[in-house]
Amino acid sequence: MTFASRMSRVTVSPTLRVAAEADRLRRSGVNVVDLGAGEPDFGTPEHVKDAAHAALNANFTKYTPSAGVLELRDAIAQHYLPLYGVAIKPENVIATAGAKQALYNAAMVLFERGDEVITHSPFWPTIVDQIKLADATPVIVQTHREDGFAIKAQAIIDAITPKTKAIIVNSPCNPTGALISEGEMAAIADAAAARGIWVIADVTYERLIYDPVPHNLVKILFDRMRDRTVICSATSKTYAMTGWRCGWAIGPKEFIGQCNVIQGHSTSNINSITQKAGIAALTGPQDGVAVMLNEYRQRRDAVHGWLTADPRFQCVKPSGAFYLFPYVADLLSPAGIKTTGELAEAMLTEVAVAITPGEGFDAPGFFRLSYATSIERLREGVDRMFAFVAALEKSGKIPAAANR
Ligand SMILES: Cc1ncc(COP(=O)(O)O)c(C=O)c1O
């Protein structure tokens, strides 16, 4: 069959591929420890579910304006005032099916053939594939584990050419969990503002920050270049609402209008019931967020400690999101397991642990471990991983760890 050429430029999301295989095994009765999932293991808060029930019972089940009801757009706008000290109007907001559609709308509205769009690696593959779907060219700036995957403004600025249309920053970052510093963000914003380049900030994990790191990207961007800033986020990770599909883009009124055109011709409004749930999440009690944050922090600290007890798992402790991103080149060898793709496959088959290989994040030699699962399952997962590594060692495929 022949498909449009754009289909040859994109790939199946590797995160979804692992999830599908783990799911297949689980359904066949295998006790899989799933460290691949990119979503919270917590339930959606009760008051959010209650709002959805109420919406259903009140027959709030019809089309809404394609940008979302005013009450939701207002709730999103109001949400940002205490968080970042910025005033946003509903006309600057469109409600989208998760942050993914917010980013997709932005790509469709802003990018075209001949444009270059700068982003950083290791990256969440959707960001790069959406650039390609919009016929533009991704320009990738590498970040390094040696400095905690910090995004360096100068490296981004050095990648700017006359063709640069936008810079996409993802912070906290999936898969590394790294945050961009405010100083680096300001330097990028100054450079972008001076050249008329858009900055798109994917802050989907904005409420999942564990250390006291200043992270007011929104204000930094608004103060410098509000007319070319797009903020993309969602209730997905913060409120354990991945399946509801409630996200948003915030940007200049004219830009939001264009997003509305794209959305009006593709998906229209997000689910009406979800909109009521989103309003409840954003305007209702917020204590559940702190509870989840605390739990994630404890898990991060525990798993990081367990994993790095073996020096073959070289891993920075990230400040945000819910992923660890260890470097495990010492587990790979030409005669044994060659890539982390093969490693993930072998771990799933042999010890039923699902991880996500680094290749899909443009990071060979790494894998992503999600700690959005219970501490007991995490312990079990790490134990199984270590048993797997011990077996590799015994088979002579890798040397013994130096100082275990
Ligand atoms: C960096 C990043 N941005 C956006 C998204 C999309 O989030 P949503 O489920 O709200 O579409 C994800 C989901 O994993 C993500 O990791």
Short mmCIF file of C-alpha atoms in Angstrom, two decimals, residues 168-392:
data_model
loop_
_atom_site.label_atom_id
_atom_site.label_comp_id
_atom_site.label_asym_id
_atom_site.label_seq_id
_atom_site.Cartn_x
_atom_site.Cartn_y
_atom_site.Cartn_z
CA ILE A 168 10.81 23.88 21.77
CA VAL A 169 11.87 23.45 25.38
CA ASN A 170 10.57 20.56 27.47
CA SER A 171 11.06 21.09 31.19
CA PRO A 172 10.80 19.02 33.37
CA CYS A 173 12.00 16.80 30.57
CA ASN A 174 10.76 13.41 29.52
CA PRO A 175 12.87 11.21 29.57
CA THR A 176 15.66 12.81 31.64
CA GLY A 177 13.64 14.54 34.37
CA ALA A 178 15.97 17.54 34.00
CA LEU A 179 14.85 21.14 34.45
CA ILE A 180 16.11 24.09 32.47
CA SER A 181 17.48 26.78 34.76
CA GLU A 182 15.73 30.14 34.79
CA GLY A 183 18.94 31.88 33.69
CA GLU A 184 19.32 29.66 30.63
CA MET A 185 15.64 30.10 29.76
CA ALA A 186 16.02 33.88 29.99
CA ALA A 187 19.06 33.81 27.71
CA ILE A 188 17.19 31.71 25.15
CA ALA A 189 14.17 34.02 25.37
CA ASP A 190 16.33 37.13 24.86
CA ALA A 191 17.94 35.59 21.78
CA ALA A 192 14.59 34.40 20.40
CA ALA A 193 12.90 37.74 21.04
CA ALA A 194 15.67 39.62 19.24
CA ARG A 195 15.23 37.42 16.15
CA GLY A 196 11.43 36.99 16.04
CA ILE A 197 11.64 33.27 16.85
CA TRP A 198 8.81 31.51 18.69
CA VAL A 199 9.45 29.62 21.93
CA ILE A 200 7.18 26.71 22.78
CA ALA A 201 7.49 25.50 26.37
CA ASP A 202 6.19 22.01 27.04
CA VAL A 203 5.66 22.12 30.79
CA THR A 204 3.44 19.05 31.05
CA TYR A 205 5.32 17.99 34.22
CA GLU A 206 5.33 21.52 35.68
CA ARG A 207 3.83 20.43 39.03
CA LEU A 208 6.12 17.41 39.40
CA ILE A 209 9.25 19.13 40.69
CA TYR A 210 10.88 17.60 43.79
CA ASP A 211 13.72 19.94 44.67
CA PRO A 212 13.57 23.66 45.43
CA VAL A 213 14.63 24.68 41.92
CA PRO A 214 13.17 28.00 40.67
CA HIS A 215 11.20 27.19 37.52
CA ASN A 216 9.09 30.17 36.51
CA LEU A 217 9.55 29.70 32.77
CA VAL A 218 6.15 31.20 32.04
CA LYS A 219 6.97 34.59 33.57
CA ILE A 220 10.44 34.66 32.07
CA LEU A 221 9.00 34.09 28.60
CA PHE A 222 6.02 36.41 29.08
CA ASP A 223 8.24 39.24 30.33
CA ARG A 224 10.47 38.99 27.27
CA MET A 225 8.39 37.75 24.35
CA ARG A 226 4.76 37.20 25.20
CA ASP A 227 3.76 37.76 21.57
CA ARG A 228 5.73 34.69 20.48
CA THR A 229 5.41 32.35 23.46
CA VAL A 230 3.32 29.19 23.57
CA ILE A 231 2.85 27.24 26.81
CA CYS A 232 1.61 23.65 26.53
CA SER A 233 0.47 21.63 29.51
CA ALA A 234 -2.32 19.40 30.80
CA THR A 235 -4.09 17.93 33.80
CA SER A 236 -2.71 14.54 32.71
CA LYS A 237 0.32 14.09 34.97
CA THR A 238 -0.48 16.53 37.79
CA TYR A 239 -3.92 15.12 38.57
CA ALA A 240 -3.50 11.53 37.38
CA MET A 241 -5.82 12.19 34.44
CA THR A 242 -3.95 10.81 31.42
CA GLY A 243 -6.97 9.04 29.97
CA TRP A 244 -9.30 12.03 30.22
CA ARG A 245 -7.40 14.05 27.59
CA CYS A 246 -7.51 17.51 29.08
CA GLY A 247 -4.69 19.82 28.08
CA TRP A 248 -4.18 23.36 26.83
CA ALA A 249 -2.13 25.76 24.81
CA ILE A 250 -1.67 29.31 26.03
CA GLY A 251 -0.47 31.93 23.58
CA PRO A 252 -1.23 35.19 21.81
CA LYS A 253 -4.90 35.64 20.91
CA GLU A 254 -4.26 35.43 17.14
CA PHE A 255 -2.26 32.23 17.57
CA ILE A 256 -5.01 30.66 19.69
CA GLY A 257 -7.49 31.65 16.97
CA GLN A 258 -5.44 29.72 14.40
CA CYS A 259 -5.25 26.69 16.71
CA ASN A 260 -9.00 26.88 16.97
CA VAL A 261 -9.27 26.71 13.16
CA ILE A 262 -7.09 23.56 13.04
CA GLN A 263 -8.96 21.97 15.93
CA GLY A 264 -12.34 22.99 14.52
CA HIS A 265 -11.54 21.04 11.34
CA SER A 266 -10.00 18.03 13.04
CA THR A 267 -11.26 17.00 16.47
CA SER A 268 -13.45 19.96 17.56
CA ASN A 269 -13.89 20.36 21.31
CA ILE A 270 -12.38 17.96 23.81
CA ASN A 271 -14.87 15.64 25.47
CA SER A 272 -17.56 17.71 27.21
CA ILE A 273 -17.48 15.58 30.39
CA THR A 274 -13.71 15.87 30.55
CA GLN A 275 -14.09 19.64 30.45
CA LYS A 276 -16.12 19.58 33.67
CA ALA A 277 -13.61 17.20 35.21
CA GLY A 278 -10.78 19.53 34.19
CA ILE A 279 -12.53 22.49 35.82
CA ALA A 280 -12.89 20.49 39.06
CA ALA A 281 -9.23 19.46 38.95
CA LEU A 282 -7.98 23.01 38.45
CA THR A 283 -10.33 24.84 40.79
CA GLY A 284 -10.95 22.16 43.46
CA PRO A 285 -8.81 21.06 46.41
CA GLN A 286 -5.13 20.81 45.53
CA ASP A 287 -3.90 18.78 48.52
CA GLY A 288 -3.87 15.55 46.47
CA VAL A 289 -1.15 17.03 44.27
CA ALA A 290 1.17 17.48 47.25
CA VAL A 291 0.45 13.94 48.45
CA MET A 292 1.37 12.48 45.06
CA LEU A 293 4.43 14.70 44.83
CA ASN A 294 5.70 13.47 48.19
CA GLU A 295 5.18 9.88 47.21
CA TYR A 296 6.99 10.35 43.89
CA ARG A 297 9.88 12.03 45.69
CA GLN A 298 10.27 9.11 48.09
CA ARG A 299 10.18 6.65 45.22
CA ARG A 300 12.70 8.63 43.22
CA ASP A 301 15.12 8.70 46.14
CA ALA A 302 14.64 5.01 46.91
CA VAL A 303 14.98 3.68 43.36
CA HIS A 304 17.88 5.96 42.59
CA GLY A 305 19.68 4.63 45.68
CA TRP A 306 18.97 0.99 44.86
CA LEU A 307 19.93 1.26 41.22
CA THR A 308 23.15 3.19 41.64
CA ALA A 309 24.41 0.70 44.22
CA ASP A 310 25.52 -1.13 41.09
CA PRO A 311 28.01 1.15 39.29
CA ARG A 312 26.90 -0.24 35.95
CA PHE A 313 23.72 1.83 36.36
CA GLN A 314 25.07 5.38 36.05
CA CYS A 315 22.26 7.71 36.88
CA VAL A 316 21.82 11.35 37.81
CA LYS A 317 19.05 12.09 40.29
CA PRO A 318 16.67 14.30 38.33
CA SER A 319 14.62 17.11 39.88
CA GLY A 320 11.39 16.56 38.00
CA ALA A 321 8.92 14.32 36.11
CA PHE A 322 8.78 10.67 37.24
CA TYR A 323 11.59 9.03 35.33
CA LEU A 324 15.14 7.89 35.97
CA PHE A 325 17.37 7.71 32.93
CA PRO A 326 20.34 5.44 33.70
CA TYR A 327 23.29 4.97 31.39
CA VAL A 328 23.99 1.25 31.10
CA ALA A 329 26.62 0.87 28.38
CA ASP A 330 28.43 -1.52 30.74
CA LEU A 331 25.59 -4.01 30.29
CA LEU A 332 26.01 -3.97 26.52
CA SER A 333 28.66 -5.76 24.51
CA PRO A 334 29.31 -6.76 20.88
CA ALA A 335 29.02 -10.47 21.80
CA GLY A 336 25.98 -10.10 24.02
CA ILE A 337 23.20 -7.53 24.22
CA LYS A 338 24.11 -4.77 21.80
CA THR A 339 21.52 -2.06 22.29
CA THR A 340 19.12 -0.95 25.00
CA GLY A 341 16.36 -2.00 22.61
CA GLU A 342 17.67 -5.55 22.89
CA LEU A 343 18.16 -5.06 26.62
CA ALA A 344 14.52 -4.04 27.09
CA GLU A 345 13.36 -7.02 25.04
CA ALA A 346 15.54 -9.45 27.01
CA MET A 347 14.47 -8.02 30.36
CA LEU A 348 10.83 -8.31 29.41
CA THR A 349 11.18 -11.88 28.19
CA GLU A 350 13.50 -13.17 30.89
CA VAL A 351 12.49 -11.38 34.09
CA ALA A 352 9.22 -9.71 33.03
CA VAL A 353 10.35 -6.15 33.71
CA ALA A 354 9.23 -3.49 31.24
CA ILE A 355 11.57 -0.55 30.68
CA THR A 356 11.78 1.86 27.75
CA PRO A 357 14.93 1.70 25.61
CA GLY A 358 16.94 4.86 25.06
CA GLU A 359 17.15 4.66 21.28
CA GLY A 360 13.63 6.04 20.91
CA PHE A 361 14.67 9.09 22.92
CA ASP A 362 17.76 9.58 20.74
CA ALA A 363 19.87 8.20 23.58
CA PRO A 364 21.53 4.85 22.85
CA GLY A 365 23.07 3.29 25.96
CA PHE A 366 20.32 4.66 28.24
CA PHE A 367 16.94 3.37 29.31
CA ARG A 368 14.00 5.09 30.93
CA LEU A 369 12.57 3.78 34.15
CA SER A 370 9.26 5.20 35.29
CA TYR A 371 8.76 5.36 39.04
CA ALA A 372 5.06 6.02 38.67
CA THR A 373 4.36 2.69 40.31
CA SER A 374 4.23 1.48 43.91
CA ILE A 375 7.41 1.24 45.98
CA GLU A 376 6.87 -2.52 46.36
CA ARG A 377 6.70 -3.01 42.60
CA LEU A 378 9.73 -0.78 42.15
CA ARG A 379 11.73 -2.88 44.64
CA GLU A 380 10.59 -6.04 42.88
CA GLY A 381 11.54 -4.55 39.50
CA VAL A 382 15.03 -3.57 40.63
CA ASP A 383 15.57 -6.99 42.25
CA ARG A 384 14.59 -8.68 39.01
CA MET A 385 16.85 -6.38 37.01
CA PHE A 386 19.77 -7.21 39.26
CA ALA A 387 19.03 -10.94 38.91
CA PHE A 388 19.01 -10.43 35.14
CA VAL A 389 22.36 -8.63 35.29
CA ALA A 390 23.84 -11.34 37.53
CA ALA A 391 22.81 -13.95 34.95
CA LEU A 392 24.45 -11.91 32.18
#
